[in-house]
Coordinates of C-alpha atoms in Angstrom, one line a residue:
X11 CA 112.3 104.0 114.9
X12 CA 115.3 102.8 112.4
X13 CA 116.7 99.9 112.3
X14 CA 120.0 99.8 110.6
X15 CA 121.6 96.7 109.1
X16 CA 125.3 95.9 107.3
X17 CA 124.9 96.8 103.8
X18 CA 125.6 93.1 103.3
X19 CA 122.4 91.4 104.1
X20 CA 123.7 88.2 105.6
X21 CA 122.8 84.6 105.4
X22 CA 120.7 84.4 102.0
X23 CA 123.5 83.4 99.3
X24 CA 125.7 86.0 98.1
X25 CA 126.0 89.6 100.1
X26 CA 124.0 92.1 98.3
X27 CA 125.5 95.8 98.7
X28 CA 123.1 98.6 99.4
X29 CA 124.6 102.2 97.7
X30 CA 123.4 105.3 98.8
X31 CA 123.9 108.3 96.7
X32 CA 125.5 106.1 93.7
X33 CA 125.7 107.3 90.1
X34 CA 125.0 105.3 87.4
X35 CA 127.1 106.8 84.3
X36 CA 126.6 105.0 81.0
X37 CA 128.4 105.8 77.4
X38 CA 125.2 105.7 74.9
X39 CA 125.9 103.9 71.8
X40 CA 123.5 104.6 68.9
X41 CA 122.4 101.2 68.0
X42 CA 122.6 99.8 64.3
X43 CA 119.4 99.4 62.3
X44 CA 119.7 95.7 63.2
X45 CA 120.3 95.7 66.8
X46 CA 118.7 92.7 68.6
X47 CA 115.7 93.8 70.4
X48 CA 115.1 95.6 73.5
X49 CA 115.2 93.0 76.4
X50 CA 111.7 92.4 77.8
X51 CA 110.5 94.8 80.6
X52 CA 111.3 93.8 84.2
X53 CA 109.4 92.6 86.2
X54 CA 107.0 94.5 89.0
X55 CA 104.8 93.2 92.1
X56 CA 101.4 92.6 90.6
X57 CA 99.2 95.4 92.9
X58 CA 95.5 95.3 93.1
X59 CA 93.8 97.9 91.8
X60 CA 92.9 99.4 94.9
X61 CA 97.0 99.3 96.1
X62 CA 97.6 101.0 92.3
X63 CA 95.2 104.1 93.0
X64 CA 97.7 105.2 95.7
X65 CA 99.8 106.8 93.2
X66 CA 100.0 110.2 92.8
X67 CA 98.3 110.2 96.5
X68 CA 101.0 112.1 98.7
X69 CA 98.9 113.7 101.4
X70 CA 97.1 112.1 104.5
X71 CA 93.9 113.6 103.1
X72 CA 94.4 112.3 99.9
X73 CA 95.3 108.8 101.1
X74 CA 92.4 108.4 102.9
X75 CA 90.3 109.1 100.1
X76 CA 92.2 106.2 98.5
X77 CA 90.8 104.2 101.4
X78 CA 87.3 105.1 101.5
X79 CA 87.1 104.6 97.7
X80 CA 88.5 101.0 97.9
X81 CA 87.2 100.0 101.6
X82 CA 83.5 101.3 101.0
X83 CA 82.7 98.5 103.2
X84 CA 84.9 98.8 106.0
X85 CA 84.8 97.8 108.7
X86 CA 81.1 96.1 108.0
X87 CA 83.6 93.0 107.6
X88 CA 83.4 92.6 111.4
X89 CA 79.6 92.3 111.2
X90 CA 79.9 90.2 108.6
X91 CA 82.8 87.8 109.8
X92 CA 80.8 87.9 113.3
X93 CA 83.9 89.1 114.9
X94 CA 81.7 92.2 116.5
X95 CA 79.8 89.4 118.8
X96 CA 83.7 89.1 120.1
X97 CA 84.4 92.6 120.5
X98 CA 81.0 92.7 123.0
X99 CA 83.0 90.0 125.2
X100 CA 85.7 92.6 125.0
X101 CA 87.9 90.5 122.9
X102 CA 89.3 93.3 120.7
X103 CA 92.7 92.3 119.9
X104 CA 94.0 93.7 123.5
X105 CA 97.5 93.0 124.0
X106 CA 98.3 90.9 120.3
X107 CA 100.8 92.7 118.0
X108 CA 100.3 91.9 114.1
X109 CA 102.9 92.9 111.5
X110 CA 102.4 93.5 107.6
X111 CA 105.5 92.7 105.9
X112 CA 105.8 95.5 102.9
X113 CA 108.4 96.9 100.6
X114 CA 109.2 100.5 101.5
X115 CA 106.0 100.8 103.7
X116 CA 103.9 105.0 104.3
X117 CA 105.6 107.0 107.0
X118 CA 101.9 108.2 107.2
X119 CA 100.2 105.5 107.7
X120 CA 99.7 106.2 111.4
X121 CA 98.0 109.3 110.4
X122 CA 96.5 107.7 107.2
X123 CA 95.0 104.9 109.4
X124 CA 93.6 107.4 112.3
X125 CA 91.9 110.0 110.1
X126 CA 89.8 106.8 108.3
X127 CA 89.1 105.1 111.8
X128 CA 88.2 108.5 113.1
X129 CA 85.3 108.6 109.9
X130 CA 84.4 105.4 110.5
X131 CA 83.9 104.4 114.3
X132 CA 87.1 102.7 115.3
X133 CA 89.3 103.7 118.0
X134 CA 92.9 105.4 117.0
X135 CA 95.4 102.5 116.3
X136 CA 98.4 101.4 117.9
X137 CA 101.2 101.5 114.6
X138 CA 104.6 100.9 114.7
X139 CA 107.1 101.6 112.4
X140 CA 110.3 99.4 111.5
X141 CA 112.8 99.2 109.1
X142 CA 114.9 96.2 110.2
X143 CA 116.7 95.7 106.7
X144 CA 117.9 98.9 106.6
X145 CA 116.6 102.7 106.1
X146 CA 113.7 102.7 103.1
X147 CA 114.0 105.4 100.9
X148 CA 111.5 108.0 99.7
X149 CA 109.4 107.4 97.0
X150 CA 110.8 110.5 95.2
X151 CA 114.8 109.5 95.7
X152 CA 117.1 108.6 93.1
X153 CA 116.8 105.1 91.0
X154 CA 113.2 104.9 93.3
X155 CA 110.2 103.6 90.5
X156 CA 108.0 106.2 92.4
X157 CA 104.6 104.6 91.4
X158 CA 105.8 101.4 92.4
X159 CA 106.6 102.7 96.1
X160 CA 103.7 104.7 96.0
X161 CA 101.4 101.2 95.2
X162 CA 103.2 99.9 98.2
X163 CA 102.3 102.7 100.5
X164 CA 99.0 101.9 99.3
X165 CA 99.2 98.1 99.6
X166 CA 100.3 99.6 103.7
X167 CA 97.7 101.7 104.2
X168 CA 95.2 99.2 103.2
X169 CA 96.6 95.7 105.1
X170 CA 96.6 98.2 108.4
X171 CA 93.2 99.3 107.6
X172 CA 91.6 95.7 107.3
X173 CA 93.9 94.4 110.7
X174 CA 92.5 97.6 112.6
X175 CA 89.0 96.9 111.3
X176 CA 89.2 93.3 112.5
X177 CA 90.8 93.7 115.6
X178 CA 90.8 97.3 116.8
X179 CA 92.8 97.1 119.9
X180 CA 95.8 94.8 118.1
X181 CA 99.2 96.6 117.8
X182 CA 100.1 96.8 114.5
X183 CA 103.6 96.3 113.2
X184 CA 105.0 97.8 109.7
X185 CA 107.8 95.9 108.8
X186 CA 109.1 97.9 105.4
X187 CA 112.0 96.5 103.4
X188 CA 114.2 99.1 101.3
X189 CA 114.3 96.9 98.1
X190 CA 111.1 96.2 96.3
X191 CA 109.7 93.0 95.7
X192 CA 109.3 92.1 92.5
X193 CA 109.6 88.1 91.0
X194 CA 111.6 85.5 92.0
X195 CA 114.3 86.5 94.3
X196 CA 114.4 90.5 94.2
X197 CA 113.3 92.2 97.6
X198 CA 112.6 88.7 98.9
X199 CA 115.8 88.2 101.2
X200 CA 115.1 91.6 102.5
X201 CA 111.9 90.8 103.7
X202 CA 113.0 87.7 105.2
X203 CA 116.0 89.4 107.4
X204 CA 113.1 91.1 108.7
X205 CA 111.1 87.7 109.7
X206 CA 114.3 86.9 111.4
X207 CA 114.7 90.1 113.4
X208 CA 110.9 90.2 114.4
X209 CA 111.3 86.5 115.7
X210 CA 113.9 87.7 117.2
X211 CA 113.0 90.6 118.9
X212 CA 109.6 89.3 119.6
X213 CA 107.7 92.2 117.5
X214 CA 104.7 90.3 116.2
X215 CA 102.8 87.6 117.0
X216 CA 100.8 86.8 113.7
X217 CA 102.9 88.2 110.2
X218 CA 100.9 88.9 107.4
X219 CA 102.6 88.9 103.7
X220 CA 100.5 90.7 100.6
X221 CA 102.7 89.5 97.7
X222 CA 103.8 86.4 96.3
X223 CA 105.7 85.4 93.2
X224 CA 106.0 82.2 90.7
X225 CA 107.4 79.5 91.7
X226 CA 108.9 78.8 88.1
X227 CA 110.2 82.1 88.6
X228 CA 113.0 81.2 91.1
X229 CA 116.3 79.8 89.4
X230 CA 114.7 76.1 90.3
X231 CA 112.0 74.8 92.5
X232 CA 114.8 73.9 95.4
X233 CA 116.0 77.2 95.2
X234 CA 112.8 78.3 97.0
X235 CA 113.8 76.9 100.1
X236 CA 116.6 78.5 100.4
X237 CA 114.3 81.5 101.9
X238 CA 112.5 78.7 104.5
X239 CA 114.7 79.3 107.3
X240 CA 113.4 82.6 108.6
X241 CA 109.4 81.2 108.2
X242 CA 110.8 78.1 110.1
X243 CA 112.2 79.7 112.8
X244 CA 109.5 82.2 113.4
X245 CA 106.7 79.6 113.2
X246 CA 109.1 77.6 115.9
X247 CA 109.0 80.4 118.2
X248 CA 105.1 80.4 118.0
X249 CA 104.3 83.2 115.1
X250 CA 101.5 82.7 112.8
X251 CA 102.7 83.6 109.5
X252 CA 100.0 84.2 106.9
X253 CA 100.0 85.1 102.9
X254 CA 97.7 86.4 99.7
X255 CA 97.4 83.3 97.5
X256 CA 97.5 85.7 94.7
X257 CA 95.1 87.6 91.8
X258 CA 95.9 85.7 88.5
X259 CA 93.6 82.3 89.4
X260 CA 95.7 79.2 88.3
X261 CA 98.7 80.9 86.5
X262 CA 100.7 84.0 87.4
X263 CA 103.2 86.5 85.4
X264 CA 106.5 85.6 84.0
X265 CA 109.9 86.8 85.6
X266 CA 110.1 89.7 83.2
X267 CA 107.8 91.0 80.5
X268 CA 104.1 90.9 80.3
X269 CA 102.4 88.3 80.0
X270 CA 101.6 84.8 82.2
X271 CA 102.0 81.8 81.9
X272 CA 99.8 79.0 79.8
X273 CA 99.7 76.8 82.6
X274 CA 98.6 76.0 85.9
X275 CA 101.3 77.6 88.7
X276 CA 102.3 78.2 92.0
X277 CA 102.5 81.2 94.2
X278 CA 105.2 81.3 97.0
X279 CA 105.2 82.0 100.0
X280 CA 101.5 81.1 99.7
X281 CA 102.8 77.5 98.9
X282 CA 105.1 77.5 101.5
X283 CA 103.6 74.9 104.2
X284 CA 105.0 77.6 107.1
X285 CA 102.5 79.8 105.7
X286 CA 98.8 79.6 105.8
X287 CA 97.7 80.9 102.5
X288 CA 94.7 83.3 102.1
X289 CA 92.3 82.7 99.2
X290 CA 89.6 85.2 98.3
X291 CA 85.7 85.2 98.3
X292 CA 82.8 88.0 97.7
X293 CA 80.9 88.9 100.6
X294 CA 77.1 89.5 99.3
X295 CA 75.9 92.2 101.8
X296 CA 73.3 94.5 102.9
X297 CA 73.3 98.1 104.0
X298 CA 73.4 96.4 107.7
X299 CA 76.5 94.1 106.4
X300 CA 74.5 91.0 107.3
X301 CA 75.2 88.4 103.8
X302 CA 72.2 88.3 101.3
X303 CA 73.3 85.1 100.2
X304 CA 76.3 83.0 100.8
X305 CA 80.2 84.2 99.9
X306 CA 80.9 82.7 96.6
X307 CA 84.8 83.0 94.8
X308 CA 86.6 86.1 93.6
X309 CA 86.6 85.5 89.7
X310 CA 87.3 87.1 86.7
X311 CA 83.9 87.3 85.1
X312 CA 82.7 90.1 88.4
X313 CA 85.9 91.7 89.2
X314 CA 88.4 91.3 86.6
X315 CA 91.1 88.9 88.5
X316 CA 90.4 85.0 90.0
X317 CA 91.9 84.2 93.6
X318 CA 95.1 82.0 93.0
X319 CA 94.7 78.7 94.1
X320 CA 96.8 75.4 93.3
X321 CA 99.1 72.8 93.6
X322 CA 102.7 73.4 94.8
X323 CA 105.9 71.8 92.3
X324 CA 108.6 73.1 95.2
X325 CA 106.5 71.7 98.5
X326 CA 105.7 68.0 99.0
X327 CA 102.2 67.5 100.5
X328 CA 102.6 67.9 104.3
X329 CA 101.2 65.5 106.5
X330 CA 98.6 67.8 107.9
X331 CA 97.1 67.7 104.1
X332 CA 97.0 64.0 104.4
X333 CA 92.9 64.1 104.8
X334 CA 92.3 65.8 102.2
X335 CA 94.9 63.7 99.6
X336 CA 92.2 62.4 97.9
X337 CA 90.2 65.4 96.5
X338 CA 93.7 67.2 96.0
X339 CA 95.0 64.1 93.9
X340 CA 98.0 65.3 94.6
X341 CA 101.4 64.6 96.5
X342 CA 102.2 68.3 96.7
X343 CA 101.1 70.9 98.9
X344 CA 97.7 72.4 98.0
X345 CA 96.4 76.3 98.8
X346 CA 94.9 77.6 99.9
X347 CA 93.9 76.8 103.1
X348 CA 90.9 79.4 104.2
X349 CA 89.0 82.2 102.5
X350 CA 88.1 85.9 103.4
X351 CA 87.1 88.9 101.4
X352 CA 89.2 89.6 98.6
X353 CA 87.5 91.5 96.7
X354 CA 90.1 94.5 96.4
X355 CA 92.5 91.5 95.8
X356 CA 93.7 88.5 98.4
X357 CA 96.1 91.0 99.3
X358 CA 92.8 92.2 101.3
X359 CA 92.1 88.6 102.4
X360 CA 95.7 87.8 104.3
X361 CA 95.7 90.8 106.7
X362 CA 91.7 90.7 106.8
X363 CA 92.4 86.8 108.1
X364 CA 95.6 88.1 110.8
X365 CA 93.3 90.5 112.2
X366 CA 91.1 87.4 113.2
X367 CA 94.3 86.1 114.7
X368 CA 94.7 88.8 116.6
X369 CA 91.7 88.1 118.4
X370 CA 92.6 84.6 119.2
X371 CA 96.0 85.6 120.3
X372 CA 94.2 87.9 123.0
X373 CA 91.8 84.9 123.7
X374 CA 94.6 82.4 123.7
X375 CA 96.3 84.5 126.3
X376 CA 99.6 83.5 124.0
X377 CA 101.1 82.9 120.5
X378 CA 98.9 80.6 118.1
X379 CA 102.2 79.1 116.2
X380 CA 101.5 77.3 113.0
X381 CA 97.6 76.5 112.8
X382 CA 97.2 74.5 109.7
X383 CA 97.9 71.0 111.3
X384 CA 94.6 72.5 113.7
X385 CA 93.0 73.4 110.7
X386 CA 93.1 70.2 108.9
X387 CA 92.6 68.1 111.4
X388 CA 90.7 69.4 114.4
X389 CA 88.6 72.0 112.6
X390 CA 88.0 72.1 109.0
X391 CA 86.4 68.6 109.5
X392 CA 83.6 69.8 112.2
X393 CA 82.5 72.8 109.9
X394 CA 80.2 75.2 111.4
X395 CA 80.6 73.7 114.8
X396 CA 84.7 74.9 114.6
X397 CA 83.3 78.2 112.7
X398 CA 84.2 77.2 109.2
X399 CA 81.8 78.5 106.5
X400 CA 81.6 76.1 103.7
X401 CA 82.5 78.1 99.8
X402 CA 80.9 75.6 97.4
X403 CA 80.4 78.5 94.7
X404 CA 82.8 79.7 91.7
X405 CA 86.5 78.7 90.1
X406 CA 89.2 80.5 89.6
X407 CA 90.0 79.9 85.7
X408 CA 91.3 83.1 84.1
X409 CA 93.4 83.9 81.1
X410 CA 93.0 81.1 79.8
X411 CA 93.8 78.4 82.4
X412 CA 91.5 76.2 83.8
X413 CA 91.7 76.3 87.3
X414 CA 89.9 74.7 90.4
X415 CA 85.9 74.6 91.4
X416 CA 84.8 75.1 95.2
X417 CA 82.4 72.1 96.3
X418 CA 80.8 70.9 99.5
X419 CA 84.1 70.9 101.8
X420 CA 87.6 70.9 101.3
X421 CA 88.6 72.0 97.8
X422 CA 91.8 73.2 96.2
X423 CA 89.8 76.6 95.5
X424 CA 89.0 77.9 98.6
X425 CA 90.7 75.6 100.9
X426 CA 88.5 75.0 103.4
X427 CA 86.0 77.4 102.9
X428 CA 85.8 81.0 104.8
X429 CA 85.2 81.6 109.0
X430 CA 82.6 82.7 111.3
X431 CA 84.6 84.3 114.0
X432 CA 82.8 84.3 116.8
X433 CA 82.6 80.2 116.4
X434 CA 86.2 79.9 114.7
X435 CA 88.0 82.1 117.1
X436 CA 87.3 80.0 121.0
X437 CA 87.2 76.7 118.3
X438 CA 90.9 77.6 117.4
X439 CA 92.0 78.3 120.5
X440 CA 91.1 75.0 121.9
X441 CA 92.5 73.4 119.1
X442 CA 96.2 74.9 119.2
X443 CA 96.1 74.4 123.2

């Protein structure tokens, strides 16, 4: 199903017109021998390298080799996050709708998703299609960067695949934008016209977002919350909006070029306090996925990237982070707020941690809303008894930054550590009653 929009996308600064069919004609000038450089390269989403190996994969069969490939795992994450010990008190997911928010999205990823359930033991899914920011093109069409929208087919195939795996009975929802998200502002009012429309339409009950870009990326820090007024009113109406709190550890990539920067950074929306932000851990299993020994970080030494992790320069610490004020030494927002597997990226962990969502949605009977004022208060503090598995191993330093340790409790690297879902599920419940 298509939605179609104006080609003005209203109501986030200045219209942006959408041409289909355009031709660009330009008069090439042979530059003189000292012509000022080229400009730096622009920029691009920064995929995981299991969302990257989609390219060149244009057939179902071929995309599901993608998937087995990357997910070698899947779905021993249920046995591993305990959500399995749910699904025996038939708490699957049943009647919750979760939505990936993606640029351009797979038209196959219905089929994609189906064939690799079939493989490995799930039921078929429930996936929905929507295009509520107008018609995404093909990956082949004109002034398309095909391996671009091809790593965001991927990036689809793969968020659907770790929702389904965690809650097999959830609907899932892809909401795919026509313009690609890149840094700071590109593709980003797209996807958030499509926050509005699924709040308004009531699509999805938990959203989960597998990007993220610098905040010293955006024209200024207050700039950034120019894009708060869709998260706001979806979490009012009572949707769980969740992110990836990004691969580059402490710093991230500039607005154009490569490169990163020398410092310690933020990654929005992850440091949006609408959003509960998704860091990554390493699952340590056996053949049976039951853990050999506990999760520890994602870092750079084992896989090649660190879990993002820091301290906010848009967000003031919220009130709900007041607890923890004292390890944070901070006045700003910290994230992230709760680990899963990341492995393949946190762009794994967000939809991996909406899938566990789903679950409470179908145990709630209702919409969670925004659960980090639960979190911080009600649950993070009792531990295992609320389900929360303490991370005390790793840091996420990496190209050269220093970044933050995991400790005994709360701490900036893994938030509050990772979830046993069969404890963290009826805990969170109770706690957003």
């Amino acid at each position: 199903m298509t939605f179609r929009v104006r080609s003005a996308v209203r109501g986030f600064g200045r219209p942006m017109t959408l041409l289909a069919g355009a031709t660009l004609v330009a008069t090439v000038v042979a530059a003189p021998a000292s012509a000022a450089p080229a400009p730096p390269a622009p920029s691009r989403h920064h995929f995981s390298a299991a969302a990257q190996s989609f390219v060149g994969a244009t057939t179902v069969r071929e995309r599901v080799a993608r998937l087995d490939a990357a997910m070698a795992k899947l779905p021993k994450e249920s046995v591993a996050y305990n959500a399995t010990k749910l699904w025996n008190q038939g708490i699957t997911g049943a009647g919750s709708t979760v939505a990936t928010l993606v640029s351009y999205g797979d038209d196959q990823v219905k089929q994609v998703l189906d064939a690799y359930s079939k493989e490995h033991g799930l039921p078929p899914a429930n996936v929905e299609i929507l295009q509520p920011s107008g018609a995404v093109p093909a990956c082949t069409d004109p002034g398309v960067d095909t391996p671009t929208c091809q790593s965001w087919g991927g990036e689809t195939d793969l968020d659907v695949t770790m929702m389904h795996a965690m809650a097999p009975a959830a609907k899932i929802v892809v909401a795919a934008t026509p313009v690609a998200e890149t840094q700071g502002f590109a593709g980003l009012p797209e996807m958030m016209h499509a926050v509005d429309y699924m709040t308004q339409h009531r699509v999805a009950d938990v959203v989960s977002m597998s990007f993220g870009t610098t905040e010293e990326n955006f024209p200024s820090f207050d700039s950034i919350k120019t894009l708060d007024p869709a998260l706001e009113r979806a979490s009012r109406a009572g949707v769980t909006l969740v992110a990836s709190s990004g691969d580059d550890g402490p710093t991230g990539a500039y607005l154009q070029g490569p490169g990163r920067y020398p410092y310690r950074v933020a990654s929005w929306p992850a440091s949006d306090p609408n959003v509960t932000a998704l860091g990554g851990t390493q699952l340590h299993l056996d053949a049976n996925g039951v853990r050999t020994k506990p999760d520890d970080l994602v870092n750079a030494a084992d896989n090649g990237f660190s879990e993002g992790a820091g301290l906010s320069k848009a967000y003031a610490r919220p009130s709900w982070q007041n607890r923890v004020k004292t390890i944070t030494g901070s006045t700003m927002r910290a994230y992230p707020d709760i680990s899963m597997e990341g492995v393949q990226g946190t762009s794994q962990s967000a939809p991996l941690f909406a899938g566990v969502l789903a679950l409470a949605v179908q145990a709630k009977h209702g919409r969670l809303g925004q659960i980090n004022p639960a979190l911080y208060t009600k649950l993070g503090p009792k531990g295992t008894a609320a389900g929360i598995i303490d991370v005390t191993t790793g840091d996420n330093s990496q190209w050269g930054v220093e970044g933050f340790k995991a400790g005994p409790g709360y701490d900036i690297a893994s938030g509050w550590g990772t979830v046993d879902a069969s404890v963290f599920v009826p805990a969170l419940v109770k706690a957003v009653k």
